[in-house]
Tab-separated table of C-alpha atoms and ligand atoms in Angstrom:
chain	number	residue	atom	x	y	z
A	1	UNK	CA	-52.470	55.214	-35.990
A	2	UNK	CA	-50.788	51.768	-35.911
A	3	UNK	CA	-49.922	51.302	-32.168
A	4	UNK	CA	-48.440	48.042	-30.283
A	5	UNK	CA	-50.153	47.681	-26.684
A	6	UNK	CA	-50.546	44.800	-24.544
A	7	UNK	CA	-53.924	44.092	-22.476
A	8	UNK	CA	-52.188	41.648	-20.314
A	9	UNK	CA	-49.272	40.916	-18.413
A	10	UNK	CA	-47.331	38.038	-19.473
A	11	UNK	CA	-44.801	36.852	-22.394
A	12	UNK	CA	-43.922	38.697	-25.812
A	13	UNK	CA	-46.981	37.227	-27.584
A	14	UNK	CA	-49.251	39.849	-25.197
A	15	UNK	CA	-47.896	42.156	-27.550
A	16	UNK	CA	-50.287	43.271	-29.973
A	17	UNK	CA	-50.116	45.364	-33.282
A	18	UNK	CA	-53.396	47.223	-33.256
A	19	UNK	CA	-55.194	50.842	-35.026
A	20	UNK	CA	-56.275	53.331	-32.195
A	21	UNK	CA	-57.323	57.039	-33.218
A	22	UNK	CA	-54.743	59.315	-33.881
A	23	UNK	CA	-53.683	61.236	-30.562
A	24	UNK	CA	-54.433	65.639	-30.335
A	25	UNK	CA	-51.510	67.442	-28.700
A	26	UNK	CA	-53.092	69.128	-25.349
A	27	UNK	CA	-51.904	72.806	-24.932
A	28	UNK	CA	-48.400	72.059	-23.247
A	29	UNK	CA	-48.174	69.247	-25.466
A	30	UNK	CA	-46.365	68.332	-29.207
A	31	UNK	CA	-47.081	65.517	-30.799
A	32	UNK	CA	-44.210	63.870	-32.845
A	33	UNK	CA	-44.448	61.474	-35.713
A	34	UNK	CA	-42.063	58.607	-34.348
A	35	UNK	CA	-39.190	57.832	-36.688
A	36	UNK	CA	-37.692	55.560	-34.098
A	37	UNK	CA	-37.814	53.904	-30.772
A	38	UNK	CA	-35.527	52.079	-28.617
A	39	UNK	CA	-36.450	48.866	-26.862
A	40	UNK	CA	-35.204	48.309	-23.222
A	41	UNK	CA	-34.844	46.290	-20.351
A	42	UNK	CA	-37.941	47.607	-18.626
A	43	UNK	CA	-40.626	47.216	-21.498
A	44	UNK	CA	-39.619	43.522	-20.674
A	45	UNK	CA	-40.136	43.820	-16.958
A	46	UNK	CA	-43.124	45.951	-17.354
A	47	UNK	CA	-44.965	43.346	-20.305
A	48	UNK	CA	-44.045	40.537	-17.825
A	49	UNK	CA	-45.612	42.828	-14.744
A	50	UNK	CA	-42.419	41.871	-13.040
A	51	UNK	CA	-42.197	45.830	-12.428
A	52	UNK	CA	-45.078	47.563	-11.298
A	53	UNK	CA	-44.940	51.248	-10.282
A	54	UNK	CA	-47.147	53.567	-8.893
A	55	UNK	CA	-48.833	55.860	-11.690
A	56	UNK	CA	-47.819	53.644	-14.620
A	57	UNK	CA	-50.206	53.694	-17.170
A	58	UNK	CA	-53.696	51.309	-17.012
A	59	UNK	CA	-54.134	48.587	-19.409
A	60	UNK	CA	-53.926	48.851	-22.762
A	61	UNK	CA	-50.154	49.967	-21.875
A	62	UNK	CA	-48.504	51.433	-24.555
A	63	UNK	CA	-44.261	50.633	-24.357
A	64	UNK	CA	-41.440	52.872	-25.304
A	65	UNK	CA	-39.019	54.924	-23.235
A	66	UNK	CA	-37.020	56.501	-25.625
A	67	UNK	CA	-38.429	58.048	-28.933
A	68	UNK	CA	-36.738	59.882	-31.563
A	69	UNK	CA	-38.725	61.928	-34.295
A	70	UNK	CA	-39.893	64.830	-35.764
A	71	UNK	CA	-42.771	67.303	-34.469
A	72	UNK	CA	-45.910	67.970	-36.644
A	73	UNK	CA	-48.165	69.858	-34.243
A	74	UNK	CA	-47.777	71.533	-31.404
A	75	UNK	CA	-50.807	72.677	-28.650
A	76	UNK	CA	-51.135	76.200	-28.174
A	77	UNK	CA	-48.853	77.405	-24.835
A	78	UNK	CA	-46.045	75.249	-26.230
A	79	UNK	CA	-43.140	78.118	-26.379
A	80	UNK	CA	-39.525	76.146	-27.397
A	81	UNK	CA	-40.423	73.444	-29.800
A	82	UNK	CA	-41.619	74.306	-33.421
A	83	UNK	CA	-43.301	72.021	-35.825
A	84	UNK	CA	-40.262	70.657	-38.087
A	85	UNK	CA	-38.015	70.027	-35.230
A	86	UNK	CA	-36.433	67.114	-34.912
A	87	UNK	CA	-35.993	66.279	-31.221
A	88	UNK	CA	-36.249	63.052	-28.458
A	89	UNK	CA	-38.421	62.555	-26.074
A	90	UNK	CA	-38.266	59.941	-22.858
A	91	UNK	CA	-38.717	61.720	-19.356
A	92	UNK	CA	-40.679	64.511	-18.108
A	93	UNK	CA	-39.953	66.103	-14.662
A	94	UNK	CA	-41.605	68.701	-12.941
A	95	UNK	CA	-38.950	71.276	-12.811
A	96	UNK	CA	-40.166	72.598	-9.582
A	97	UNK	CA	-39.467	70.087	-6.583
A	98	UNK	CA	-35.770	70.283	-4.593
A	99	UNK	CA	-34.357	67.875	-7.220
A	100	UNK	CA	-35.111	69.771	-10.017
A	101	UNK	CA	-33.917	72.908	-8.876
A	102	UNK	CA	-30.264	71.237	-8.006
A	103	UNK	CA	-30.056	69.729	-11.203
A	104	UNK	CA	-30.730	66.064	-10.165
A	105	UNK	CA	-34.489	66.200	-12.076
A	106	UNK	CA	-33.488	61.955	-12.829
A	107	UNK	CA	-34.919	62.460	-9.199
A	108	UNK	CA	-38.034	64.400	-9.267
A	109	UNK	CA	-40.704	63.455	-7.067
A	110	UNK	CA	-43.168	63.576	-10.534
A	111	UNK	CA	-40.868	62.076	-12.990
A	112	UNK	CA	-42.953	60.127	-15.356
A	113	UNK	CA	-41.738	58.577	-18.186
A	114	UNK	CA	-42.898	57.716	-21.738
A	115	UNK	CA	-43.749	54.135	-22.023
A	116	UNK	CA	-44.164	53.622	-18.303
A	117	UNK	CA	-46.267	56.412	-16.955
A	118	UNK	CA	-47.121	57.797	-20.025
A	119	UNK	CA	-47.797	56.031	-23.727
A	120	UNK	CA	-44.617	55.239	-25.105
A	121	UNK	CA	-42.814	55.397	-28.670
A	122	UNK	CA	-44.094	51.508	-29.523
A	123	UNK	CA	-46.124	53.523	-32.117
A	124	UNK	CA	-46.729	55.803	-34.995
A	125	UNK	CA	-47.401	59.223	-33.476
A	126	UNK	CA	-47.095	60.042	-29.308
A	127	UNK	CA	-47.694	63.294	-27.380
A	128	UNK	CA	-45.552	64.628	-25.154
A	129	UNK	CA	-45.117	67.451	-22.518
A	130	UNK	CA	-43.317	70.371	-24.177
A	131	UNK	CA	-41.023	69.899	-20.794
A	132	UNK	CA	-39.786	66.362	-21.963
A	133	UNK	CA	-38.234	67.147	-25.153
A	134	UNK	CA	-34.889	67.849	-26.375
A	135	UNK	CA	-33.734	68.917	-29.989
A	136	UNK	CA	-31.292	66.987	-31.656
A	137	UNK	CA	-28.004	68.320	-33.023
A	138	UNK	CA	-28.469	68.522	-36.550
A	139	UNK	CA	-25.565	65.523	-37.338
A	140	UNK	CA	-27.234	63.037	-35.279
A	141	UNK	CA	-29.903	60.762	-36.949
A	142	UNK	CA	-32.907	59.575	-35.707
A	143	UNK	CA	-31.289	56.242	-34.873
A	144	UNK	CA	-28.250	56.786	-33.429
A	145	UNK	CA	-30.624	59.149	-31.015
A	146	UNK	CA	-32.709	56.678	-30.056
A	147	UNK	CA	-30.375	54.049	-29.621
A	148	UNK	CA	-27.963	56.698	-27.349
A	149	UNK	CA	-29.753	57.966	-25.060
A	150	UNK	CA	-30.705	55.555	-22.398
A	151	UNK	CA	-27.612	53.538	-22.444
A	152	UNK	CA	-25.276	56.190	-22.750
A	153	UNK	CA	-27.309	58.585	-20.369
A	154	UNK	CA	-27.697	55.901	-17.782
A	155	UNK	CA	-23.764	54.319	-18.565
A	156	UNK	CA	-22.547	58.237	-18.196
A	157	UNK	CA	-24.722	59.027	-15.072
A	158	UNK	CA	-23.236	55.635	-13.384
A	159	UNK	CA	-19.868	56.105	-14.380
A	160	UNK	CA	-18.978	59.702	-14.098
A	161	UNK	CA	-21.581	61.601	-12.078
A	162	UNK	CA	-22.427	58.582	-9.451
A	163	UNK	CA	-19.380	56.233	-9.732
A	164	UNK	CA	-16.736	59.279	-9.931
A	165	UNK	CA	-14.785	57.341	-12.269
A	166	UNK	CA	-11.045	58.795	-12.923
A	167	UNK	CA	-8.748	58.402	-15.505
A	168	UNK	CA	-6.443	55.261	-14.939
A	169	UNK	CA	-8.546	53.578	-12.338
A	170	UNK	CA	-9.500	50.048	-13.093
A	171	UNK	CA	-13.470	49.487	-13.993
A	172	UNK	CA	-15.034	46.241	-14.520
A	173	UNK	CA	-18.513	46.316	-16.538
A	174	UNK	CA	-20.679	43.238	-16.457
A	175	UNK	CA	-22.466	42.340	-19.761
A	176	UNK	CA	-20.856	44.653	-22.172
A	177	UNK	CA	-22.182	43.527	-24.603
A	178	UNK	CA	-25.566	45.294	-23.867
A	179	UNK	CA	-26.371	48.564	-24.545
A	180	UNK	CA	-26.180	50.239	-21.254
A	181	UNK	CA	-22.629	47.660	-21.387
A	182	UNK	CA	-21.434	48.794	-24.674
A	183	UNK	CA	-21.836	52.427	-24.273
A	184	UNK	CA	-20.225	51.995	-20.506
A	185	UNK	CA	-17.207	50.345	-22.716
A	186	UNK	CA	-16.694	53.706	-24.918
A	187	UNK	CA	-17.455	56.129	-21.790
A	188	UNK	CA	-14.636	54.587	-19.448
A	189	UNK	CA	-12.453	54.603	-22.261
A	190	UNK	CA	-13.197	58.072	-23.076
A	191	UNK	CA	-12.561	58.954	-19.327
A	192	UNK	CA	-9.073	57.414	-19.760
A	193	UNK	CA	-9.999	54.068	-17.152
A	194	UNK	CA	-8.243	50.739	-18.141
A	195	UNK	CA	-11.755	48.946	-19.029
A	196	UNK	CA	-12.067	45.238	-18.237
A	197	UNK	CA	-15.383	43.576	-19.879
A	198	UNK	CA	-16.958	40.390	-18.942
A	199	UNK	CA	-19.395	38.673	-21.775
A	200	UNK	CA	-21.418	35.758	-22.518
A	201	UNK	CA	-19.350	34.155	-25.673
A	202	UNK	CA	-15.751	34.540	-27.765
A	203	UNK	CA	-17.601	36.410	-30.516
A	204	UNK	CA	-18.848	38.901	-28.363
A	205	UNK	CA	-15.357	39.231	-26.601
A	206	UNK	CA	-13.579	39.922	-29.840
A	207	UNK	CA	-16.340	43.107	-30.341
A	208	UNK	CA	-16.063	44.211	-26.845
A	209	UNK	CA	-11.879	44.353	-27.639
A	210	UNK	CA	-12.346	46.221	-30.911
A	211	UNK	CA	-14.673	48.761	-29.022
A	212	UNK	CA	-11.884	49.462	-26.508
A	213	UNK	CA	-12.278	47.170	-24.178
A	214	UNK	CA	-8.671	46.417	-22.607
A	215	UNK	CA	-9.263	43.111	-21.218
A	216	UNK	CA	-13.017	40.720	-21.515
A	217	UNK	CA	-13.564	38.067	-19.646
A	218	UNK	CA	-16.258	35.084	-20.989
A	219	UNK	CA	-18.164	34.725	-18.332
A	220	UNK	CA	-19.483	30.943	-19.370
A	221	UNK	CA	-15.476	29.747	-19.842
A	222	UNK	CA	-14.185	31.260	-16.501
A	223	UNK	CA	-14.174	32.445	-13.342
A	224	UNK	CA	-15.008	36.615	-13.131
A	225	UNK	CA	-13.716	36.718	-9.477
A	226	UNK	CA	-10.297	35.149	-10.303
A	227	UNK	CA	-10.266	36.310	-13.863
A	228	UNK	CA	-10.639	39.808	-12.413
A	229	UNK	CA	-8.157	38.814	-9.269
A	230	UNK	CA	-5.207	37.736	-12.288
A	231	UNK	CA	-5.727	40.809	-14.437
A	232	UNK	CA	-5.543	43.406	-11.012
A	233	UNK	CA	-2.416	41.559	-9.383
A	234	UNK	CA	-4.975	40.620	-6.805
A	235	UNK	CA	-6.001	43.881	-6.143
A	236	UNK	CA	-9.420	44.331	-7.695
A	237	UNK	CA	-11.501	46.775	-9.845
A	238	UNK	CA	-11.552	50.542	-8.596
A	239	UNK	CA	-14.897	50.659	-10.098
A	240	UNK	CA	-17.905	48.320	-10.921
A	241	UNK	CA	-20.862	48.655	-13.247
A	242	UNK	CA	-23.574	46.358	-12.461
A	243	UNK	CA	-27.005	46.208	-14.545
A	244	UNK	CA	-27.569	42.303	-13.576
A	245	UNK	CA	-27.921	41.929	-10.033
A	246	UNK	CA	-29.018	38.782	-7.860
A	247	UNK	CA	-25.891	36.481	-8.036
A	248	UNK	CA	-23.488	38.877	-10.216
A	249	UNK	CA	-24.062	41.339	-7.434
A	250	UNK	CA	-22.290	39.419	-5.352
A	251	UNK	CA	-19.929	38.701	-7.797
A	252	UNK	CA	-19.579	42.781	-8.023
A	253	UNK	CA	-18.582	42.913	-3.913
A	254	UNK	CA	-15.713	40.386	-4.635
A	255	UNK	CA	-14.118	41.757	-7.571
A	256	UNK	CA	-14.114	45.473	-6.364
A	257	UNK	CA	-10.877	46.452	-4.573
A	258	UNK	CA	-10.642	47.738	-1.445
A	259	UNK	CA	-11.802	50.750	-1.016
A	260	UNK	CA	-13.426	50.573	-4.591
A	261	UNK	CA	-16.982	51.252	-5.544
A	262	UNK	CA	-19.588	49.126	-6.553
A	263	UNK	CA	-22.403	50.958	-8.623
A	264	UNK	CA	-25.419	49.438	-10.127
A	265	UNK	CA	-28.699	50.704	-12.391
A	266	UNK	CA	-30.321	47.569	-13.100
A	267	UNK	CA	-31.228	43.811	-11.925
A	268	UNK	CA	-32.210	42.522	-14.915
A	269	UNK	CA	-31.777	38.835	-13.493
A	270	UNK	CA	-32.441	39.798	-9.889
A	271	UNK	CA	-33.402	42.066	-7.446
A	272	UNK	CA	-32.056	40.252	-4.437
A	273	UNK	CA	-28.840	39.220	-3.280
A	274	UNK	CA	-27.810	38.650	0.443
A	275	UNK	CA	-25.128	40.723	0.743
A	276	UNK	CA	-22.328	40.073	3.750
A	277	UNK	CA	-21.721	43.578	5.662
A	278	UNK	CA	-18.663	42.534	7.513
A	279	UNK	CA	-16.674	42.198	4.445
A	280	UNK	CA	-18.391	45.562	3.424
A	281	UNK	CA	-17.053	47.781	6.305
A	282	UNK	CA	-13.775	45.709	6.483
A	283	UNK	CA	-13.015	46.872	3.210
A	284	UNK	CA	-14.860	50.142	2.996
A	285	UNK	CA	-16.791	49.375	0.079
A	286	UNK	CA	-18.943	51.560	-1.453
A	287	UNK	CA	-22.450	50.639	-2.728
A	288	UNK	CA	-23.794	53.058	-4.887
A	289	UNK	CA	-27.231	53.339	-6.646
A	290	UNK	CA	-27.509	55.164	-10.315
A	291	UNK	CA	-30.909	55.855	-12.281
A	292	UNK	CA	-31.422	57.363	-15.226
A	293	UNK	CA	-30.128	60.444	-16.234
A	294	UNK	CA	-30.355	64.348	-15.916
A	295	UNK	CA	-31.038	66.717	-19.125
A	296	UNK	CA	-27.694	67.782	-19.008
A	297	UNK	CA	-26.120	64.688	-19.349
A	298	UNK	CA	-28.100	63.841	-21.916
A	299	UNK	CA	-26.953	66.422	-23.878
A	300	UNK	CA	-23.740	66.189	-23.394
A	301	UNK	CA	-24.121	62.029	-25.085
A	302	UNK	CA	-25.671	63.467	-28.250
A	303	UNK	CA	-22.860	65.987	-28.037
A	304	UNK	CA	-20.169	63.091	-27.862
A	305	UNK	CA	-22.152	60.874	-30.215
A	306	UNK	CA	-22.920	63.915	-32.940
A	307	UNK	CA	-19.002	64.186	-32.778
A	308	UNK	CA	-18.525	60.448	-33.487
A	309	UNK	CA	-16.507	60.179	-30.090
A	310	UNK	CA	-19.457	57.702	-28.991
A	311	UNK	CA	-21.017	55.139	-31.118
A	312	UNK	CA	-24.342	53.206	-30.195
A	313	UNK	CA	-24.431	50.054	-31.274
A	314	UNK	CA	-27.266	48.799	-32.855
A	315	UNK	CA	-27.726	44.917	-33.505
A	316	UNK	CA	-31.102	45.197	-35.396
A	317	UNK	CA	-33.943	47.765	-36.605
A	318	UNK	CA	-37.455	46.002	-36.732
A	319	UNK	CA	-40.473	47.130	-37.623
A	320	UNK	CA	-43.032	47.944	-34.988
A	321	UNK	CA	-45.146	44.858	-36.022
A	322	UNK	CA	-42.150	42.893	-34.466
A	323	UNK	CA	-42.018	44.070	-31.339
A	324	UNK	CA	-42.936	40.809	-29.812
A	325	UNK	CA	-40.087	39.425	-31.396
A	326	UNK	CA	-37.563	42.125	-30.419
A	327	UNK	CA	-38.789	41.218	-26.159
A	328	UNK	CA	-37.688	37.507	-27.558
A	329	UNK	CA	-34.303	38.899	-28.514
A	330	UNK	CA	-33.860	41.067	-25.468
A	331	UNK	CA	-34.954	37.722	-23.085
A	332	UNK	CA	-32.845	35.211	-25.017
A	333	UNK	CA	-29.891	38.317	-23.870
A	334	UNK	CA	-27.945	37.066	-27.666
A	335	UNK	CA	-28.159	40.690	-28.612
A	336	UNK	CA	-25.020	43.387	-28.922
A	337	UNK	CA	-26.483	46.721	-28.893
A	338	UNK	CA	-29.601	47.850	-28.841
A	339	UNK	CA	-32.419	46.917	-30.610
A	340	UNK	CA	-34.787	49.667	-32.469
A	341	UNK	CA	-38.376	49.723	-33.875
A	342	UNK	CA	-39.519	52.176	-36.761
A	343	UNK	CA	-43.411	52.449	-37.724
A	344	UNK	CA	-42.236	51.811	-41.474
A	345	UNK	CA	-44.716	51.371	-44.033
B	1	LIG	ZN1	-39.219	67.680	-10.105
């Protein structure tokens, strides 16, 4: 099969289109021919080896977190999937640790997922534990699955399940215009929160507005802090969504309210930020931490996005020999929505 690995860490050109042998379901295992595969944040971090974690796959590391596609074998103690299904695949937990069993399995203690731990969907066929795959409702395409279901997993997990988020409170979501951002957009609206944006240019803005969002802020013409300040009465945001981290982080901590929450599942510019714990207790502010999300909510996205009540965006499909090119797109951050790869012909 054609496959894109990379041998090395470093930039997008480690990326290599290359023919390995096709890969043999094991006996909890399906294989699925990929129809498509969304490209993240982390296949950035992890081709740059700014991210290493423990048990992630050895060099040649195949990329791909969330895949979307149809079964054509299955090994022989698989039990719920059938050849012909059409189902995505992105996390597999254990379904036995304390996390599991409560229903937080985003948690488990052996969560591995596809394109970290285990090969990912930058490629023409992938196997996967019976245990990490979900059927898709039979109105959702292959695309609109694989662009949904990390952003609006994560954005739904953050918002609702972690961030609590209630109808007319005020949220704030830094870069909207990404997909984690976009589908945060449509979920707060959906929730029935007054939904205040902040973006990188006008063109962007005037997308974010016809997606729902009430008020955006362009982030390279003015201030967030007193943009955010104006459009509150000086009071703040209830809630706010951070995937960027380092220096919007602290941006975050000024524009919440008091007594607001802060909640954040990502530092795609930085992981630090020195952080100033007087003005945290003063206000009792809430820092909260959100990753991933559970089966559950994941179904209920597809549910939402089958019904047409959420819509991922999707700037661009490319082929899977232009996967180097899509990490460009996701570093140069000029994208709105998510970007997709397809084996093709
Ligand atoms: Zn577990």
């Amino acid at each position: 099969m054609r496959v894109v690995r990379f041998h090395e860490y470093g930039g997008p050109e480690v990326l290599r289109l290359e023919t390995i042998p096709d890969p043999h379901p094991r006996a909890d295992e399906v294989l699925i021919r990929v129809r498509a595969c969304g490209v993240n944040h982390i296949d950035v971090m992890l081709r740059s080896g700014r991210l290493r974690l423990p048990g992630q796959q050895p060099l040649p590391h195949i990329l791909g977190m969330e895949v979307a596609g149809e079964v054509i074998a299955v090994g022989d103690r698989v039990q719920r999937v059938r050849v012909g299904d059409r189902v995505l695949a992105a996390v597999v937990t254990c379904g036995a640790c304390a996390f599991c069993q409560s229903g937080r399995e985003n948690l488990c203690e052996e969560r591995r997922m596809l394109g970290t731990h285990l090969p990912g969907g930058y490629a023409e066929f992938v196997t996967v534990p019976e245990r990490g795959v979900i059927r898709l409702p039979d109105a959702l395409e292959f695309s609109q699955a694989a662009a949904a279901r990390t952003a609006f997993g994560t954005a739904w997990h953050l918002l609702i399940e972690r961030g609590r988020l209630r109808a007319g409170e005020v949220v704030l979501i830094h870069s909207a215009s990404s997909g984690v951002g976009s589908a945060g957009v449509q979920i707060a609206r959906l929730a029935g929160a007054r939904v205040i944006a902040t973006t990188s240019s006008e063109k962007k803005a005037e997308a974010l507005r016809a997606l729902g969002a009430h008020d955006v802020i362009v982030y390279t013409q003015h201030d967030v802090v007193a943009e955010v300040r104006r459009l509150t009465e000086g009071r703040g945001a209830d809630l706010v969504f951070d995937v960027v981290g380092g220096e919007v982080f602290l941006q975050s901590l000024q524009c919440v309210a008091k007594g607001g929450r802060v909640a954040t599942c990502g530092a795609i510019r930085s992981d630090q930020a020195t952080i100033n714990i007087i003005h945290l207790f003063f206000r009792e502010i809430e820092i909260i931490g959100a990753t991933g999300s559970t089966q559950l909510e994941v179904e209920g996205v597809l549910r939402l996005v089958a019904e047409g009540r959420l819509r991922p965006l999707i700037d661009r499909v490319l082929p899977l020999s232009e996967a180097s090119q899509a990490h460009r797109l996701m570093e140069e951050g000029q994208l709105f929505g998510k970007i997709l790869l397809v084996p093709g012909e």
